Amino acid sequence: MDGGAFPETCSTCPYCGVGCGVLLRPDGKGGLAVRGDPTHPANRGRLCSKGSALAETVGLEGRLLAPRVHGRETGWDEALGLVADRFRETIAQHGPDSVGFYVSGQLLTEDYYIANKLMKGFIGSANIDTNSRLCMASTVAGHRRAFGTDTVPGTYEDLEEADLVVLVGSNLAWCHPVLHQRLLAARKARGTKVVVIDPRRTATCDGADMHLALAPGSDVALFNRLLVALYEGGALDKAFLRNTEGFDAALKAAFADDAGVTGLSEAEIEKFCRLWMGTEKVVTVFSQGVNQSSSGSDKVNAILNCHLATGRIGKPGMGPLSVTGQPNAMGGREVGGLANMLACHLDLENPDHRVAVRDFWQAPAMPEAPGLKAVDMFRAAGDGRIKALWIIHTNPAVSMPDADAVRDAIGACAFTVVSDITGATDTARLADVLLPAAGWGEKDGTVTNSDRTISRQRAVLSAPGEARPDWEILAEVGRRMGYGRAFDYATPAEIFREYATLSGIAGRFGRDFDISGLAALSDADYDAMLPTRWPVAAKRQGGRFFGDGDFFHADGKARLLPVAHRAPAAKTAPRFPFRLNTGRVRDQWHTMTRTGLSPRLSAHLAEPFLEIHPDDARAQGIEAADLVTVTSPNGRAILRARITDAVKPGQVFAPMHWTGETAPSARIDALVPPVVDPVSGQPESKASVVAVAPFRAAWFGFAVSCAEMQPQAAYWARMRTRTGWRAELAGDALPQDWEAEARRLFGLPEAQATAFVDAARGIARVALVQDGRLMAALFVAPEPVAVMRDYLAGLPGEEAPDVLSGRPPADMPDPGPVLCSCFNVGVNTILRAIESDGLMTVDAVGAALQAGTNCGSCQPEIAALLSRVQLREAAE
Ligand SMILES: Nc1nc2c(c(=O)[nH]1)N[C@H]1C(S)=C(S)[C@@H](COP(=O)(O)OP(=O)(O)OC[C@H]3O[C@@H](n4cnc5c(=O)[nH]c(N)nc54)[C@H](O)[C@@H]3O)O[C@H]1N2
Ligand SMILES: Nc1nc2c(c(=O)[nH]1)N[C@H]1C(S)=C(S)[C@@H](COP(=O)(O)OP(=O)(O)OC[C@H]3O[C@@H](n4cnc5c(=O)[nH]c(N)nc54)[C@H](O)[C@@H]3O)O[C@H]1N2
Ligand code: SF4
Ligand SMILES: [Mo]
């Protein structure tokens, strides 16, 4: 078919809060071509590795195609009838607070608005909370305390106009890659100084002038010291301070704090303070290293204090900038997805606000008190206070702290509904009713990114099977529960208009979130809507907030808060001597239900791991590539050790992405205690305490196959490859017969086997061939198997290759793990080119191999390889 037959449609990437514009061209067969939208203000055509690989994730693999009730496929009528009945009966019997919704910052604004309206306005409970509680809640609390509303003052352009950018608890290079590239481009052009404040050395540090590896949880003490330095150095903006309250108390608290707890040297701290003080145009970017802490809200206010005290806020190139994680984390805050907010930044606890929203919705009931926040909601599900729970677009059995207890609580809840695009998640497997949602590319709506820009997501593919958009499912349940007219929407455009109208009421209350200028959009206007930064109101359009000193507290002034350092809640002790930090890797998105489908993305880091310092590894008897058991007071995990000085002694780091589907022993949140910030209710996901010991396996295995495997070992982790699957395995008991074990693992009882087994040495290699093609191969050894994994991963499906040697023919070098996922370039290929061609720069590597020249996400890692070789050569 002529490619031109399908025009390109503008939409928005479904991953991070940068909110990049994409251009989608469907191929008419369910597939897509995806490229960056050159006109979108967030990315101007750029995409990162995840955005570039979107086309690989829209297939039908694993999709949920029909509703299921207790595992049995059924029609919508039965499934939704049951959902509405059970919720109605539960409410009638036990009151509105006996039910709950747990939703997501990945929902579209229209979906989110309906969920919130149904729970808060019609069910009459505030028991709706969102995974943004695990993500943005501390920022919301900090903003509201300082500004009177949850307002992000600045814009992305500030990153390009700043002379100093401070990244606090943000691995921007991996988590907001396109923003990071905008920052690096500005740095090249104007010499922007970049400081990274993170206990761990990350890829972001490669593009930085200074890395402050502070002690976990000590950010408040550092920013308190900065406030003192600003005062003592005469850097305060006295005129701007007249628009604020609380400076004296904040300064007093700052003087009382001790920056010694950061573990940084006096010289480092002074250098940082002098740089900050001496650079007027400073932007402080902050993310989960700040928010996910039992002092998260105070960390946010400690940062805001410094910007307010210097008046460096809401002006070009100046201000605090919280980068949001999920594509619509910001939109969710706007519609009131949190249990303590109403829609449009109105306050649940303000009676005038409540009455206004009730009248607008013509709602029969409105809650007067905040509902249960995430951690409490799952506790209540576990102990029977919540009797009907609807989980939408999130995977809490993996991503909540104390995840094993949360999994049990979901299982224990009398009635659980899960809406997802796949049934193969740890949460979906626990559902009484499983509802098939239309996914990205199949539904229409809006999302708001980190700088308040509202963009359209547009449907270009038809939803498979019976799948329906989330807003439609929610509205239908609202109608079936008897709230008829209030949920009678035909299109997302109708919902958006209603929402924009409500925001006008919020605007009249003096709230920031006013998009009433969009309330009269026609369906066609909505279809054609361009990226638009809020507010969109008669008196104000887009731009920045607070540069004029006008804030949203009743007196129009901002607040500086007195804050004091508090150490993380969990204390290290001889039994749990290590501090466990958790976070993200470059090419996976959360619980991997989508990025895990892409072979390209899965090649970057194919296994769950624990970063541990060489001194600690030595002391614990851990060697490179060993498996380790990680134990906390809450749970246990088995991970692959990565020995690296990127983490400091006493600290370890593990990614959050692996699940019961991909590596059941590596569910890291099973180890995280359900401790929260007292103000925001956000869990402390980055400061657990653990013990680490080698995992003594009886055997280690590596397997490749065309089809999905059924591992049963004590440890296994599987990933997609271009030709099927690869898996790492380890067991504590040796099977009797390796050939039989391989047939079971691969589900190939009939295949022809070639086996090499040396029982005395504990070595086995089994290849299974069918119709002349290699179907699967298993390699077993008493220590971590030494085979060329990336080479072997490409063999399944080939015509009987010689696989049992475990290595490629001599004339075919092993490319190593993929570093550049756009052009599929491996680490070894890059290292060889650096060494043999004497390449000195990232650009030179790009020119030679293309690596790093498309999305650029791997440039920090190429830079790290370059410095590794250069350091080695210098030492020789
Ligand atoms: N590739 C990828 N990108 C993503 C996502 C993804 O899953 N994959 N998810 C998106 C989402 S929802 C979010 S919320 C964002 C998160 O984006 P980030 O917040 O940048 O990512 P994290 O890796 O969670 O954590 C950031 C850093 O905080 C550091 N940290 C830990 N403790 C402390 C501390 O006490 N103080 C300081 N200053 N730093 C600390 C960690 O070492 C880590 O490097 O990423 C978004 N982008
Ligand atoms: N230890 C630790 N834990 C963490 C974090 C951490 O840094 N460390 N970070 C926390 C943060 S910031 C976040 S944001 C959370 C993220 O954690 P989750 O929200 O639990 O993770 P996701 O994998 O994004 O879950 C999204 C789910 O929605 C499904 N889905 C995809 N598209 C659609 C759709 O259109 N409709 C519906 N109904 N479903 C869909 C996906 O298949 C998937 O099951 O994790 C938190 N947990
Ligand atoms: S930076 Fe990457 S993941 Fe984030 S929106 Fe842009 S393309 Fe998507
Ligand atoms: Mo997040």
Short mmCIF file of C-alpha atoms and ligand atoms in Angstrom, two decimals, residues 16 50 135 168-171 174-176 197-200 202 214 216-217 219 287-289 299 325-326 581 583-586 588-590 657 686, ligand 1:
data_model
loop_
_atom_site.label_atom_id
_atom_site.label_comp_id
_atom_site.label_asym_id
_atom_site.label_seq_id
_atom_site.Cartn_x
_atom_site.Cartn_y
_atom_site.Cartn_z
CA CYS A 16 7.23 10.59 30.65
CA LYS A 50 11.40 4.91 24.51
CA CYS A 135 5.19 10.30 42.61
CA VAL A 168 18.08 17.53 42.80
CA GLY A 169 17.14 13.86 43.00
CA SER A 170 16.63 13.76 39.26
CA ASN A 171 18.27 11.39 36.79
CA TRP A 174 17.43 8.65 31.73
CA CYS A 175 14.05 9.79 32.98
CA HIS A 176 13.41 13.00 31.03
CA ILE A 197 22.60 16.46 43.77
CA ASP A 198 22.16 12.70 44.10
CA PRO A 199 23.68 10.13 46.48
CA ARG A 200 24.46 8.01 43.42
CA THR A 202 24.11 8.58 37.42
CA LEU A 214 24.98 13.80 49.58
CA PRO A 216 20.42 9.86 51.38
CA GLY A 217 17.62 12.03 52.71
CA ASP A 219 18.57 17.55 51.07
CA SER A 287 12.12 14.87 41.09
CA GLN A 288 11.83 11.59 42.99
CA GLY A 289 15.00 11.92 45.06
CA LYS A 299 12.63 19.05 50.93
CA GLY A 325 6.96 11.61 35.92
CA GLN A 326 3.92 10.34 34.11
CA ASN A 581 17.83 3.30 46.92
CA GLY A 583 14.66 4.07 40.68
CA ARG A 584 14.58 3.72 36.94
CA VAL A 585 16.62 2.52 34.01
CA ARG A 586 16.88 4.27 30.66
CA GLN A 588 12.09 0.54 30.60
CA TRP A 589 8.86 2.12 31.75
CA HIS A 590 7.74 1.11 35.25
CA HIS A 657 10.81 -2.46 36.94
CA LYS A 686 14.32 5.44 48.16
N1 LIG B 1 13.26 5.54 31.54
C1 LIG B 1 12.25 5.91 32.32
N2 LIG B 1 11.90 7.21 32.41
C2 LIG B 1 10.89 7.56 33.24
C3 LIG B 1 10.14 6.59 33.97
C4 LIG B 1 10.49 5.23 33.80
O1 LIG B 1 9.87 4.31 34.37
N3 LIG B 1 11.54 4.92 32.98
N4 LIG B 1 9.15 6.97 34.82
C5 LIG B 1 8.69 8.35 34.84
C6 LIG B 1 8.17 8.69 36.17
S1 LIG B 1 6.57 8.24 36.58
C7 LIG B 1 8.87 9.43 37.06
S2 LIG B 1 8.17 9.85 38.56
C8 LIG B 1 10.18 9.98 36.71
C9 LIG B 1 11.21 9.86 37.82
O2 LIG B 1 12.38 10.49 37.43
P1 LIG B 1 13.59 10.60 38.44
O3 LIG B 1 13.13 11.14 39.73
O4 LIG B 1 14.69 11.32 37.76
O5 LIG B 1 14.03 9.06 38.58
P2 LIG B 1 14.40 8.05 39.76
O6 LIG B 1 15.35 7.08 39.16
O7 LIG B 1 13.19 7.51 40.40
O8 LIG B 1 15.14 8.89 40.90
C10 LIG B 1 15.99 9.97 40.68
C11 LIG B 1 17.21 9.94 41.54
O9 LIG B 1 16.95 10.22 42.90
C12 LIG B 1 18.10 9.81 43.59
N5 LIG B 1 17.94 9.85 45.05
C13 LIG B 1 17.63 8.86 45.90
N6 LIG B 1 17.58 9.32 47.17
C14 LIG B 1 17.89 10.64 47.13
C15 LIG B 1 18.00 11.67 48.13
O10 LIG B 1 17.79 11.47 49.31
N7 LIG B 1 18.31 12.93 47.69
C16 LIG B 1 18.56 13.20 46.38
N8 LIG B 1 18.86 14.46 46.05
N9 LIG B 1 18.47 12.24 45.43
C17 LIG B 1 18.13 10.98 45.80
C18 LIG B 1 18.34 8.43 43.01
O11 LIG B 1 19.68 8.00 43.20
C19 LIG B 1 17.98 8.64 41.55
O12 LIG B 1 19.13 8.75 40.72
O13 LIG B 1 10.70 9.35 35.57
C20 LIG B 1 9.79 9.32 34.48
N10 LIG B 1 10.57 8.87 33.35
#
